PDB file of C-alpha atoms in Angstrom:
ATOM      1  CA  MET A  18       1.700 -57.657  27.981  1.00  0.00           C
ATOM      2  CA  GLY A  19      -1.205 -58.782  30.119  1.00  0.00           C
ATOM      3  CA  LEU A  20      -3.215 -55.552  29.975  1.00  0.00           C
ATOM      4  CA  ASP A  21      -5.326 -56.453  26.931  1.00  0.00           C
ATOM      5  CA  PRO A  22      -5.972 -60.165  26.207  1.00  0.00           C
ATOM      6  CA  GLU A  23      -7.130 -59.391  22.665  1.00  0.00           C
ATOM      7  CA  TRP A  24      -3.924 -57.522  21.878  1.00  0.00           C
ATOM      8  CA  ASP A  25      -1.827 -60.305  23.456  1.00  0.00           C
ATOM      9  CA  ALA A  26      -3.592 -62.858  21.238  1.00  0.00           C
ATOM     10  CA  ARG A  27      -2.842 -60.774  18.138  1.00  0.00           C
ATOM     11  CA  ALA A  28       0.827 -60.581  19.058  1.00  0.00           C
ATOM     12  CA  ILE A  29       1.020 -64.359  19.512  1.00  0.00           C
ATOM     13  CA  ARG A  30      -0.669 -64.903  16.137  1.00  0.00           C
ATOM     14  CA  TRP A  31       1.968 -62.691  14.500  1.00  0.00           C
ATOM     15  CA  VAL A  32       4.771 -64.655  16.155  1.00  0.00           C
ATOM     16  CA  ASN A  33       3.224 -67.945  15.064  1.00  0.00           C
ATOM     17  CA  ALA A  34       2.848 -66.670  11.494  1.00  0.00           C
ATOM     18  CA  VAL A  35       6.578 -65.983  11.398  1.00  0.00           C
ATOM     19  CA  ARG A  36       7.372 -69.362  12.994  1.00  0.00           C
ATOM     20  CA  ALA A  37       5.398 -71.053  10.201  1.00  0.00           C
ATOM     21  CA  ARG A  38       7.956 -69.710   7.711  1.00  0.00           C
ATOM     22  CA  ALA A  39      10.956 -71.252   9.483  1.00  0.00           C
ATOM     23  CA  ARG A  40      11.656 -73.593   6.535  1.00  0.00           C
ATOM     24  CA  ALA A  41      12.085 -70.491   4.376  1.00  0.00           C
ATOM     25  CA  GLY A  42      14.919 -69.416   6.656  1.00  0.00           C
ATOM     26  CA  ILE A  43      12.925 -66.772   8.545  1.00  0.00           C
ATOM     27  CA  ALA A  44      13.623 -66.751  12.278  1.00  0.00           C
ATOM     28  CA  ALA A  45      10.866 -65.914  14.749  1.00  0.00           C
ATOM     29  CA  PRO A  46      11.565 -63.843  17.874  1.00  0.00           C
ATOM     30  CA  GLU A  47      12.758 -66.000  20.764  1.00  0.00           C
ATOM     31  CA  ARG A  48      11.122 -63.900  23.472  1.00  0.00           C
ATOM     32  CA  VAL A  49       8.506 -61.225  24.042  1.00  0.00           C
ATOM     33  CA  GLN A  50       9.756 -58.039  25.712  1.00  0.00           C
ATOM     34  CA  ASP A  51       7.523 -55.724  27.748  1.00  0.00           C
ATOM     35  CA  VAL A  52       8.868 -52.291  26.787  1.00  0.00           C
ATOM     36  CA  ARG A  53       6.963 -50.327  29.433  1.00  0.00           C
ATOM     37  CA  ALA A  54       9.879 -50.245  31.887  1.00  0.00           C
ATOM     38  CA  LEU A  55      12.187 -48.861  29.184  1.00  0.00           C
ATOM     39  CA  ILE A  56       9.672 -46.237  28.063  1.00  0.00           C
ATOM     40  CA  ASP A  57       8.845 -45.291  31.671  1.00  0.00           C
ATOM     41  CA  ASP A  58      12.523 -44.560  32.303  1.00  0.00           C
ATOM     42  CA  MET A  59      12.635 -42.370  29.199  1.00  0.00           C
ATOM     43  CA  ARG A  60       9.563 -40.471  30.443  1.00  0.00           C
ATOM     44  CA  LEU A  61      11.042 -39.873  33.891  1.00  0.00           C
ATOM     45  CA  ILE A  62      13.881 -37.651  32.645  1.00  0.00           C
ATOM     46  CA  LYS A  63      12.548 -34.595  30.807  1.00  0.00           C
ATOM     47  CA  ASP A  64      14.550 -33.013  28.003  1.00  0.00           C
ATOM     48  CA  PRO A  65      14.813 -29.203  27.610  1.00  0.00           C
ATOM     49  CA  HIS A  66      11.760 -29.005  25.327  1.00  0.00           C
ATOM     50  CA  GLU A  67       9.616 -30.991  27.740  1.00  0.00           C
ATOM     51  CA  ILE A  68      10.757 -28.828  30.643  1.00  0.00           C
ATOM     52  CA  SER A  69       9.877 -25.697  28.668  1.00  0.00           C
ATOM     53  CA  VAL A  70       6.333 -26.964  28.042  1.00  0.00           C
ATOM     54  CA  MET A  71       5.914 -27.949  31.698  1.00  0.00           C
ATOM     55  CA  ARG A  72       7.069 -24.507  32.838  1.00  0.00           C
ATOM     56  CA  ARG A  73       4.369 -22.951  30.623  1.00  0.00           C
ATOM     57  CA  ALA A  74       1.714 -25.362  31.906  1.00  0.00           C
ATOM     58  CA  ALA A  75       2.723 -24.533  35.470  1.00  0.00           C
ATOM     59  CA  ARG A  76       2.514 -20.786  34.837  1.00  0.00           C
ATOM     60  CA  ILE A  77      -0.950 -21.099  33.292  1.00  0.00           C
ATOM     61  CA  ALA A  78      -2.195 -23.179  36.228  1.00  0.00           C
ATOM     62  CA  ALA A  79      -0.638 -20.760  38.719  1.00  0.00           C
ATOM     63  CA  GLN A  80      -2.439 -17.849  37.058  1.00  0.00           C
ATOM     64  CA  ALA A  81      -5.711 -19.776  37.278  1.00  0.00           C
ATOM     65  CA  HIS A  82      -5.226 -20.249  41.020  1.00  0.00           C
ATOM     66  CA  ARG A  83      -4.536 -16.537  41.386  1.00  0.00           C
ATOM     67  CA  ARG A  84      -7.763 -15.807  39.533  1.00  0.00           C
ATOM     68  CA  ALA A  85      -9.670 -18.210  41.794  1.00  0.00           C
ATOM     69  CA  MET A  86      -8.390 -16.415  44.891  1.00  0.00           C
ATOM     70  CA  GLN A  87      -9.358 -13.046  43.432  1.00  0.00           C
ATOM     71  CA  ARG A  88     -12.879 -14.168  42.456  1.00  0.00           C
ATOM     72  CA  THR A  89     -13.824 -16.118  45.589  1.00  0.00           C
ATOM     73  CA  ARG A  90     -16.567 -14.604  47.749  1.00  0.00           C
ATOM     74  CA  ALA A  91     -18.959 -15.954  50.349  1.00  0.00           C
ATOM     75  CA  GLY A  92     -22.241 -16.833  48.655  1.00  0.00           C
ATOM     76  CA  ARG A  93     -20.664 -18.023  45.424  1.00  0.00           C
ATOM     77  CA  THR A  94     -20.602 -21.733  44.660  1.00  0.00           C
ATOM     78  CA  GLU A  95     -17.749 -24.154  44.196  1.00  0.00           C
ATOM     79  CA  TYR A  96     -18.658 -24.648  40.539  1.00  0.00           C
ATOM     80  CA  GLU A  97     -18.471 -20.912  39.876  1.00  0.00           C
ATOM     81  CA  ILE A  98     -14.865 -20.946  41.037  1.00  0.00           C
ATOM     82  CA  GLU A  99     -14.239 -24.085  38.976  1.00  0.00           C
ATOM     83  CA  ALA A 100     -15.493 -22.130  35.947  1.00  0.00           C
ATOM     84  CA  GLU A 101     -12.971 -19.359  36.679  1.00  0.00           C
ATOM     85  CA  LEU A 102     -10.176 -21.948  36.643  1.00  0.00           C
ATOM     86  CA  LEU A 103     -11.296 -23.535  33.382  1.00  0.00           C
ATOM     87  CA  TYR A 104     -11.672 -20.122  31.756  1.00  0.00           C
ATOM     88  CA  GLU A 105      -8.129 -19.134  32.705  1.00  0.00           C
ATOM     89  CA  PHE A 106      -6.707 -22.447  31.462  1.00  0.00           C
ATOM     90  CA  ARG A 107      -8.254 -22.073  28.018  1.00  0.00           C
ATOM     91  CA  ARG A 108      -7.691 -18.313  27.792  1.00  0.00           C
ATOM     92  CA  ASN A 109      -3.956 -18.927  28.079  1.00  0.00           C
ATOM     93  CA  GLY A 110      -3.800 -21.743  25.537  1.00  0.00           C
ATOM     94  CA  ALA A 111      -4.043 -24.904  27.629  1.00  0.00           C
ATOM     95  CA  GLN A 112      -6.117 -27.450  25.757  1.00  0.00           C
ATOM     96  CA  PHE A 113      -7.660 -29.274  28.724  1.00  0.00           C
ATOM     97  CA  PRO A 114      -7.766 -29.519  32.498  1.00  0.00           C
ATOM     98  CA  ALA A 115      -5.223 -32.191  33.436  1.00  0.00           C
ATOM     99  CA  TYR A 116      -7.854 -33.862  35.665  1.00  0.00           C
ATOM    100  CA  SER A 117     -11.245 -33.087  37.166  1.00  0.00           C
ATOM    101  CA  PRO A 118     -10.658 -30.078  39.443  1.00  0.00           C
ATOM    102  CA  ILE A 119     -11.303 -30.348  43.163  1.00  0.00           C
ATOM    103  CA  VAL A 120     -12.980 -27.190  44.489  1.00  0.00           C
ATOM    104  CA  ALA A 121     -13.839 -27.987  48.087  1.00  0.00           C
ATOM    105  CA  GLY A 122     -15.149 -25.479  50.610  1.00  0.00           C
ATOM    106  CA  GLY A 123     -15.347 -26.010  54.369  1.00  0.00           C
ATOM    107  CA  ALA A 124     -15.848 -29.629  55.411  1.00  0.00           C
ATOM    108  CA  ASN A 125     -15.607 -30.760  51.782  1.00  0.00           C
ATOM    109  CA  ALA A 126     -11.868 -30.041  51.920  1.00  0.00           C
ATOM    110  CA  CYS A 127     -11.533 -32.991  54.320  1.00  0.00           C
ATOM    111  CA  VAL A 128     -12.760 -35.337  51.559  1.00  0.00           C
ATOM    112  CA  LEU A 129      -9.574 -36.394  49.799  1.00  0.00           C
ATOM    113  CA  HIS A 130     -10.998 -36.765  46.275  1.00  0.00           C
ATOM    114  CA  TYR A 131     -14.034 -34.509  46.466  1.00  0.00           C
ATOM    115  CA  VAL A 132     -15.347 -33.812  42.949  1.00  0.00           C
ATOM    116  CA  PHE A 133     -18.984 -32.659  43.311  1.00  0.00           C
ATOM    117  CA  ASN A 134     -18.023 -28.956  43.301  1.00  0.00           C
ATOM    118  CA  ASP A 135     -21.639 -27.875  43.862  1.00  0.00           C
ATOM    119  CA  ALA A 136     -21.799 -26.465  47.408  1.00  0.00           C
ATOM    120  CA  PRO A 137     -22.109 -22.795  48.407  1.00  0.00           C
ATOM    121  CA  LEU A 138     -19.077 -21.060  49.895  1.00  0.00           C
ATOM    122  CA  HIS A 139     -19.460 -19.740  53.434  1.00  0.00           C
ATOM    123  CA  ASP A 140     -17.826 -16.860  55.268  1.00  0.00           C
ATOM    124  CA  GLY A 141     -15.229 -18.221  57.701  1.00  0.00           C
ATOM    125  CA  ASP A 142     -14.546 -21.411  55.759  1.00  0.00           C
ATOM    126  CA  LEU A 143     -11.443 -22.417  53.845  1.00  0.00           C
ATOM    127  CA  LEU A 144     -11.506 -23.315  50.156  1.00  0.00           C
ATOM    128  CA  LEU A 145      -9.182 -26.065  48.909  1.00  0.00           C
ATOM    129  CA  ILE A 146      -8.562 -26.095  45.155  1.00  0.00           C
ATOM    130  CA  ASP A 147      -6.628 -28.894  43.454  1.00  0.00           C
ATOM    131  CA  ALA A 148      -6.483 -28.050  39.755  1.00  0.00           C
ATOM    132  CA  GLY A 149      -4.004 -28.172  36.906  1.00  0.00           C
ATOM    133  CA  CYS A 150      -4.047 -27.844  33.138  1.00  0.00           C
ATOM    134  CA  GLU A 151      -2.744 -29.894  30.233  1.00  0.00           C
ATOM    135  CA  LEU A 152      -0.653 -28.069  27.646  1.00  0.00           C
ATOM    136  CA  ASP A 153       0.599 -29.858  24.522  1.00  0.00           C
ATOM    137  CA  GLY A 154       0.203 -33.181  26.330  1.00  0.00           C
ATOM    138  CA  TYR A 155       1.995 -32.203  29.557  1.00  0.00           C
ATOM    139  CA  ALA A 156       0.256 -31.794  32.914  1.00  0.00           C
ATOM    140  CA  SER A 157       0.502 -29.323  35.755  1.00  0.00           C
ATOM    141  CA  ASP A 158      -0.887 -30.037  39.227  1.00  0.00           C
ATOM    142  CA  ILE A 159      -1.375 -27.367  41.917  1.00  0.00           C
ATOM    143  CA  THR A 160      -3.250 -27.284  45.205  1.00  0.00           C
ATOM    144  CA  ARG A 161      -3.863 -24.118  47.179  1.00  0.00           C
ATOM    145  CA  THR A 162      -6.004 -23.560  50.266  1.00  0.00           C
ATOM    146  CA  PHE A 163      -7.231 -20.119  51.263  1.00  0.00           C
ATOM    147  CA  PRO A 164     -10.001 -18.418  53.275  1.00  0.00           C
ATOM    148  CA  VAL A 165     -13.269 -17.645  51.513  1.00  0.00           C
ATOM    149  CA  ASN A 166     -13.435 -14.232  53.200  1.00  0.00           C
ATOM    150  CA  GLY A 167      -9.789 -13.406  52.502  1.00  0.00           C
ATOM    151  CA  ARG A 168      -8.454 -13.694  56.060  1.00  0.00           C
ATOM    152  CA  PHE A 169      -7.245 -16.781  57.909  1.00  0.00           C
ATOM    153  CA  SER A 170      -8.629 -17.321  61.398  1.00  0.00           C
ATOM    154  CA  GLY A 171      -6.153 -18.094  64.179  1.00  0.00           C
ATOM    155  CA  ALA A 172      -6.750 -21.854  64.017  1.00  0.00           C
ATOM    156  CA  GLN A 173      -6.738 -21.914  60.223  1.00  0.00           C
ATOM    157  CA  ARG A 174      -3.456 -20.024  60.132  1.00  0.00           C
ATOM    158  CA  GLU A 175      -1.917 -22.364  62.721  1.00  0.00           C
ATOM    159  CA  VAL A 176      -2.737 -25.490  60.704  1.00  0.00           C
ATOM    160  CA  TYR A 177      -1.842 -23.823  57.409  1.00  0.00           C
ATOM    161  CA  GLU A 178       1.607 -22.765  58.615  1.00  0.00           C
ATOM    162  CA  LEU A 179       2.197 -26.319  59.814  1.00  0.00           C
ATOM    163  CA  VAL A 180       1.418 -27.770  56.377  1.00  0.00           C
ATOM    164  CA  LEU A 181       3.543 -25.098  54.712  1.00  0.00           C
ATOM    165  CA  ALA A 182       6.466 -25.947  57.024  1.00  0.00           C
ATOM    166  CA  ALA A 183       6.078 -29.621  56.085  1.00  0.00           C
ATOM    167  CA  GLN A 184       6.221 -28.732  52.405  1.00  0.00           C
ATOM    168  CA  ARG A 185       9.359 -26.649  52.912  1.00  0.00           C
ATOM    169  CA  ALA A 186      10.984 -29.536  54.798  1.00  0.00           C
ATOM    170  CA  ALA A 187      10.160 -31.886  51.931  1.00  0.00           C
ATOM    171  CA  MET A 188      11.448 -29.506  49.261  1.00  0.00           C
ATOM    172  CA  ASP A 189      14.705 -29.057  51.159  1.00  0.00           C
ATOM    173  CA  VAL A 190      15.585 -32.675  50.369  1.00  0.00           C
ATOM    174  CA  VAL A 191      14.394 -32.755  46.746  1.00  0.00           C
ATOM    175  CA  ARG A 192      17.694 -32.868  44.919  1.00  0.00           C
ATOM    176  CA  ALA A 193      19.718 -35.240  42.779  1.00  0.00           C
ATOM    177  CA  GLY A 194      20.948 -38.277  44.695  1.00  0.00           C
ATOM    178  CA  LYS A 195      18.268 -38.220  47.372  1.00  0.00           C
ATOM    179  CA  ALA A 196      15.952 -41.216  47.616  1.00  0.00           C
ATOM    180  CA  TRP A 197      12.342 -40.833  46.474  1.00  0.00           C
ATOM    181  CA  ASN A 198      11.009 -41.382  49.992  1.00  0.00           C
ATOM    182  CA  GLU A 199      13.162 -38.764  51.747  1.00  0.00           C
ATOM    183  CA  PRO A 200      10.875 -35.776  50.984  1.00  0.00           C
ATOM    184  CA  HIS A 201       7.871 -37.759  52.272  1.00  0.00           C
ATOM    185  CA  ASP A 202       9.699 -38.715  55.465  1.00  0.00           C
ATOM    186  CA  ALA A 203      10.731 -35.105  56.044  1.00  0.00           C
ATOM    187  CA  ALA A 204       7.157 -33.862  55.631  1.00  0.00           C
ATOM    188  CA  VAL A 205       5.701 -36.592  57.840  1.00  0.00           C
ATOM    189  CA  LYS A 206       8.104 -35.752  60.658  1.00  0.00           C
ATOM    190  CA  VAL A 207       6.951 -32.111  60.665  1.00  0.00           C
ATOM    191  CA  LEU A 208       3.266 -33.024  60.409  1.00  0.00           C
ATOM    192  CA  ALA A 209       3.528 -35.658  63.146  1.00  0.00           C
ATOM    193  CA  GLN A 210       5.083 -33.171  65.554  1.00  0.00           C
ATOM    194  CA  GLY A 211       2.428 -30.678  64.531  1.00  0.00           C
ATOM    195  CA  VAL A 212      -0.540 -32.919  65.348  1.00  0.00           C
ATOM    196  CA  ILE A 213       1.089 -33.626  68.718  1.00  0.00           C
ATOM    197  CA  ASP A 214       1.412 -29.881  69.381  1.00  0.00           C
ATOM    198  CA  LEU A 215      -2.224 -29.362  68.324  1.00  0.00           C
ATOM    199  CA  LYS A 216      -3.189 -32.117  70.803  1.00  0.00           C
ATOM    200  CA  LEU A 217      -4.820 -34.160  68.065  1.00  0.00           C
ATOM    201  CA  VAL A 218      -2.716 -37.207  68.986  1.00  0.00           C
ATOM    202  CA  SER A 219      -0.815 -38.165  72.113  1.00  0.00           C
ATOM    203  CA  GLY A 220       2.612 -39.664  72.617  1.00  0.00           C
ATOM    204  CA  SER A 221       6.176 -38.822  71.700  1.00  0.00           C
ATOM    205  CA  LEU A 222       7.233 -38.067  68.139  1.00  0.00           C
ATOM    206  CA  THR A 223       8.889 -41.479  67.926  1.00  0.00           C
ATOM    207  CA  GLU A 224       5.695 -43.214  69.088  1.00  0.00           C
ATOM    208  CA  VAL A 225       3.467 -41.275  66.712  1.00  0.00           C
ATOM    209  CA  LEU A 226       5.747 -42.087  63.783  1.00  0.00           C
ATOM    210  CA  GLU A 227       6.102 -45.768  64.699  1.00  0.00           C
ATOM    211  CA  LYS A 228       2.369 -46.300  65.332  1.00  0.00           C
ATOM    212  CA  GLU A 229       1.437 -44.021  62.402  1.00  0.00           C
ATOM    213  CA  THR A 230      -1.322 -42.372  64.432  1.00  0.00           C
ATOM    214  CA  TYR A 231      -0.780 -39.226  62.356  1.00  0.00           C
ATOM    215  CA  LYS A 232      -2.420 -41.066  59.423  1.00  0.00           C
ATOM    216  CA  ARG A 233      -5.833 -40.198  60.805  1.00  0.00           C
ATOM    217  CA  PHE A 234      -5.108 -36.655  59.584  1.00  0.00           C
ATOM    218  CA  TYR A 235      -2.561 -37.280  56.813  1.00  0.00           C
ATOM    219  CA  MET A 236      -3.241 -40.451  54.880  1.00  0.00           C
ATOM    220  CA  HIS A 237      -1.560 -39.977  51.491  1.00  0.00           C
ATOM    221  CA  ARG A 238       1.927 -39.746  50.076  1.00  0.00           C
ATOM    222  CA  THR A 239       3.728 -36.428  49.675  1.00  0.00           C
ATOM    223  CA  GLY A 240       4.109 -36.564  45.903  1.00  0.00           C
ATOM    224  CA  HIS A 241       4.098 -38.415  42.592  1.00  0.00           C
ATOM    225  CA  TRP A 242       5.826 -38.281  39.224  1.00  0.00           C
ATOM    226  CA  LEU A 243       4.468 -35.655  36.834  1.00  0.00           C
ATOM    227  CA  GLY A 244       4.667 -35.372  33.064  1.00  0.00           C
ATOM    228  CA  LEU A 245       2.525 -36.706  30.220  1.00  0.00           C
ATOM    229  CA  ASP A 246       0.164 -37.970  32.914  1.00  0.00           C
ATOM    230  CA  VAL A 247      -0.680 -36.285  36.192  1.00  0.00           C
ATOM    231  CA  HIS A 248       0.398 -39.459  37.984  1.00  0.00           C
ATOM    232  CA  ASP A 249       3.112 -40.167  35.489  1.00  0.00           C
ATOM    233  CA  ALA A 250       4.796 -43.433  34.546  1.00  0.00           C
ATOM    234  CA  GLY A 251       7.869 -44.669  36.380  1.00  0.00           C
ATOM    235  CA  GLU A 252       8.833 -46.941  39.250  1.00  0.00           C
ATOM    236  CA  TYR A 253       9.191 -45.551  42.755  1.00  0.00           C
ATOM    237  CA  LYS A 254      11.199 -48.539  43.961  1.00  0.00           C
ATOM    238  CA  ARG A 255      13.739 -50.771  42.277  1.00  0.00           C
ATOM    239  CA  GLN A 256      14.727 -54.134  43.737  1.00  0.00           C
ATOM    240  CA  GLY A 257      13.221 -53.096  47.063  1.00  0.00           C
ATOM    241  CA  ASN A 258      15.033 -49.746  47.290  1.00  0.00           C
ATOM    242  CA  TRP A 259      13.534 -46.293  46.815  1.00  0.00           C
ATOM    243  CA  ARG A 260      14.607 -44.784  43.531  1.00  0.00           C
ATOM    244  CA  ALA A 261      17.219 -42.013  43.572  1.00  0.00           C
ATOM    245  CA  LEU A 262      16.162 -38.614  42.260  1.00  0.00           C
ATOM    246  CA  ALA A 263      18.041 -37.357  39.194  1.00  0.00           C
ATOM    247  CA  PRO A 264      18.218 -34.045  37.312  1.00  0.00           C
ATOM    248  CA  GLY A 265      15.332 -33.692  34.870  1.00  0.00           C
ATOM    249  CA  MET A 266      12.788 -35.582  36.943  1.00  0.00           C
ATOM    250  CA  THR A 267       9.553 -33.706  37.701  1.00  0.00           C
ATOM    251  CA  LEU A 268       7.307 -34.456  40.653  1.00  0.00           C
ATOM    252  CA  THR A 269       4.774 -32.929  43.011  1.00  0.00           C
ATOM    253  CA  VAL A 270       5.277 -32.036  46.674  1.00  0.00           C
ATOM    254  CA  GLU A 271       1.902 -31.986  48.428  1.00  0.00           C
ATOM    255  CA  PRO A 272       1.583 -32.467  52.193  1.00  0.00           C
ATOM    256  CA  GLY A 273      -1.747 -31.842  53.875  1.00  0.00           C
ATOM    257  CA  LEU A 274      -3.857 -32.169  57.021  1.00  0.00           C
ATOM    258  CA  TYR A 275      -7.550 -33.099  57.054  1.00  0.00           C
ATOM    259  CA  ILE A 276      -9.276 -32.591  60.404  1.00  0.00           C
ATOM    260  CA  ARG A 277     -12.871 -33.791  60.313  1.00  0.00           C
ATOM    261  CA  ALA A 278     -15.462 -32.655  62.849  1.00  0.00           C
ATOM    262  CA  GLU A 279     -15.543 -35.438  65.451  1.00  0.00           C
ATOM    263  CA  ASP A 280     -16.262 -35.519  69.179  1.00  0.00           C
ATOM    264  CA  ASP A 281     -12.609 -35.755  70.240  1.00  0.00           C
ATOM    265  CA  ILE A 282     -11.490 -32.864  67.990  1.00  0.00           C
ATOM    266  CA  PRO A 283     -11.257 -29.349  69.500  1.00  0.00           C
ATOM    267  CA  GLU A 284     -14.054 -27.250  68.041  1.00  0.00           C
ATOM    268  CA  ARG A 285     -11.711 -24.580  66.699  1.00  0.00           C
ATOM    269  CA  LEU A 286      -9.963 -27.173  64.501  1.00  0.00           C
ATOM    270  CA  ARG A 287     -13.000 -28.961  63.120  1.00  0.00           C
ATOM    271  CA  ASN A 288     -13.476 -29.182  59.353  1.00  0.00           C
ATOM    272  CA  ILE A 289     -10.102 -27.652  58.550  1.00  0.00           C
ATOM    273  CA  GLY A 290      -8.747 -29.365  55.442  1.00  0.00           C
ATOM    274  CA  ILE A 291      -5.511 -28.008  53.979  1.00  0.00           C
ATOM    275  CA  ARG A 292      -3.218 -29.200  51.197  1.00  0.00           C
ATOM    276  CA  ILE A 293      -0.417 -27.244  49.534  1.00  0.00           C
ATOM    277  CA  GLU A 294       0.953 -28.711  46.311  1.00  0.00           C
ATOM    278  CA  ASP A 295       3.625 -27.549  43.910  1.00  0.00           C
ATOM    279  CA  ASP A 296       5.321 -29.006  40.830  1.00  0.00           C
ATOM    280  CA  VAL A 297       9.105 -29.217  41.072  1.00  0.00           C
ATOM    281  CA  LEU A 298      11.985 -30.040  38.743  1.00  0.00           C
ATOM    282  CA  VAL A 299      14.930 -31.916  40.247  1.00  0.00           C
ATOM    283  CA  THR A 300      18.302 -30.220  39.764  1.00  0.00           C
ATOM    284  CA  ASP A 301      21.841 -30.986  40.941  1.00  0.00           C
ATOM    285  CA  ALA A 302      21.662 -28.332  43.642  1.00  0.00           C
ATOM    286  CA  GLY A 303      18.034 -28.784  44.726  1.00  0.00           C
ATOM    287  CA  CYS A 304      14.795 -28.204  42.889  1.00  0.00           C
ATOM    288  CA  GLU A 305      13.116 -25.568  40.772  1.00  0.00           C
ATOM    289  CA  VAL A 306       9.540 -24.829  41.848  1.00  0.00           C
ATOM    290  CA  LEU A 307       7.689 -24.591  38.544  1.00  0.00           C
ATOM    291  CA  THR A 308       4.457 -23.379  40.169  1.00  0.00           C
ATOM    292  CA  ALA A 309       5.978 -20.647  42.350  1.00  0.00           C
ATOM    293  CA  GLU A 310       3.740 -17.957  40.808  1.00  0.00           C
ATOM    294  CA  ALA A 311       0.728 -19.319  42.711  1.00  0.00           C
ATOM    295  CA  PRO A 312       0.788 -17.523  46.101  1.00  0.00           C
ATOM    296  CA  LYS A 313       1.039 -19.695  49.190  1.00  0.00           C
ATOM    297  CA  ALA A 314       2.445 -17.512  51.993  1.00  0.00           C
ATOM    298  CA  VAL A 315      -0.356 -16.332  54.280  1.00  0.00           C
ATOM    299  CA  ALA A 316       0.528 -12.666  53.781  1.00  0.00           C
ATOM    300  CA  ASP A 317       0.669 -13.040  49.987  1.00  0.00           C
ATOM    301  CA  ILE A 318      -2.700 -14.790  49.777  1.00  0.00           C
ATOM    302  CA  GLU A 319      -4.398 -12.260  52.031  1.00  0.00           C
ATOM    303  CA  ALA A 320      -2.866  -9.335  50.136  1.00  0.00           C
ATOM    304  CA  LEU A 321      -3.986 -10.696  46.755  1.00  0.00           C
ATOM    305  CA  MET A 322      -7.526 -11.276  47.961  1.00  0.00           C
ATOM    306  CA  ARG A 323      -7.679  -7.900  49.747  1.00  0.00           C
ATOM    307  CA  ASP A 324      -6.541  -6.057  46.616  1.00  0.00           C
ATOM    308  CA  ALA A 325      -9.158  -7.870  44.508  1.00  0.00           C
ATOM    309  CA  ARG A 326     -11.906  -6.860  46.914  1.00  0.00           C
ATOM    310  CA  GLY A 327     -10.664  -3.284  46.857  1.00  0.00           C
ATOM    311  CA  ARG A 328     -11.327  -3.163  43.113  1.00  0.00           C
ATOM    312  CA  ASP A 329     -14.956  -4.341  43.463  1.00  0.00           C
TER     313      ASP A 329
END
């Protein structure tokens, strides 16, 4: 109710038509119920069939990210790599991309929702790809960041390992019974200490967390529900309290750091934008990483890209 005035008016006309037959002994509904909350709860917990489809969607998307890493070269364009992703999605049976892919090289990776995908890729830059596919109605959602030339520089590796550590900290608390916000808090704590260590912000960890000065470099949440939509239905809070995770829920875990080139930023860190995102299934003991086939360890990424270049 309330989303479409025309539909609401139709519903009221139907109710009134029934009310007009009251003398015939027909009772009209006494109230109108918004069923979205009930349906959203049903969507939050995936059954075995849904989980099977989401595992397949995750594998297809992971293979597409592997292909993107293998095909990336300096001098190619962002849209050429986008085409590699879309090809791999369809080749493996996915019907659609789950959303418009983000293929962002260099400074473009610091733009949170960059979608132009038309810039050339440069030696020495990072490439951030946020792309997932839709299979039989269910979405996958992966982000990987890797060097265009196949090797992380010292500064790139330092920031990348920090984001990866934040993701691990978040995943460590994704399990049944934990509150929705706990993975985000765990990631933020690691990232906040990291930007202090990188001398991007000053103050103690407590001060940086309280004043939220880390938000200059990390301004979004660490995840969202995933399912029939990329940002799937379902409440994150109930009666003012963060919702508890339960087996069968699927969500993303996606910390990042976005360091724009500004006067007070050390030159070696400028224009480094990194996000690492995986799809996870909540279990009693922890979580299952559905997108684990997409490499994210530095050594694994570099080895995959090195092997691809060796075959050229």
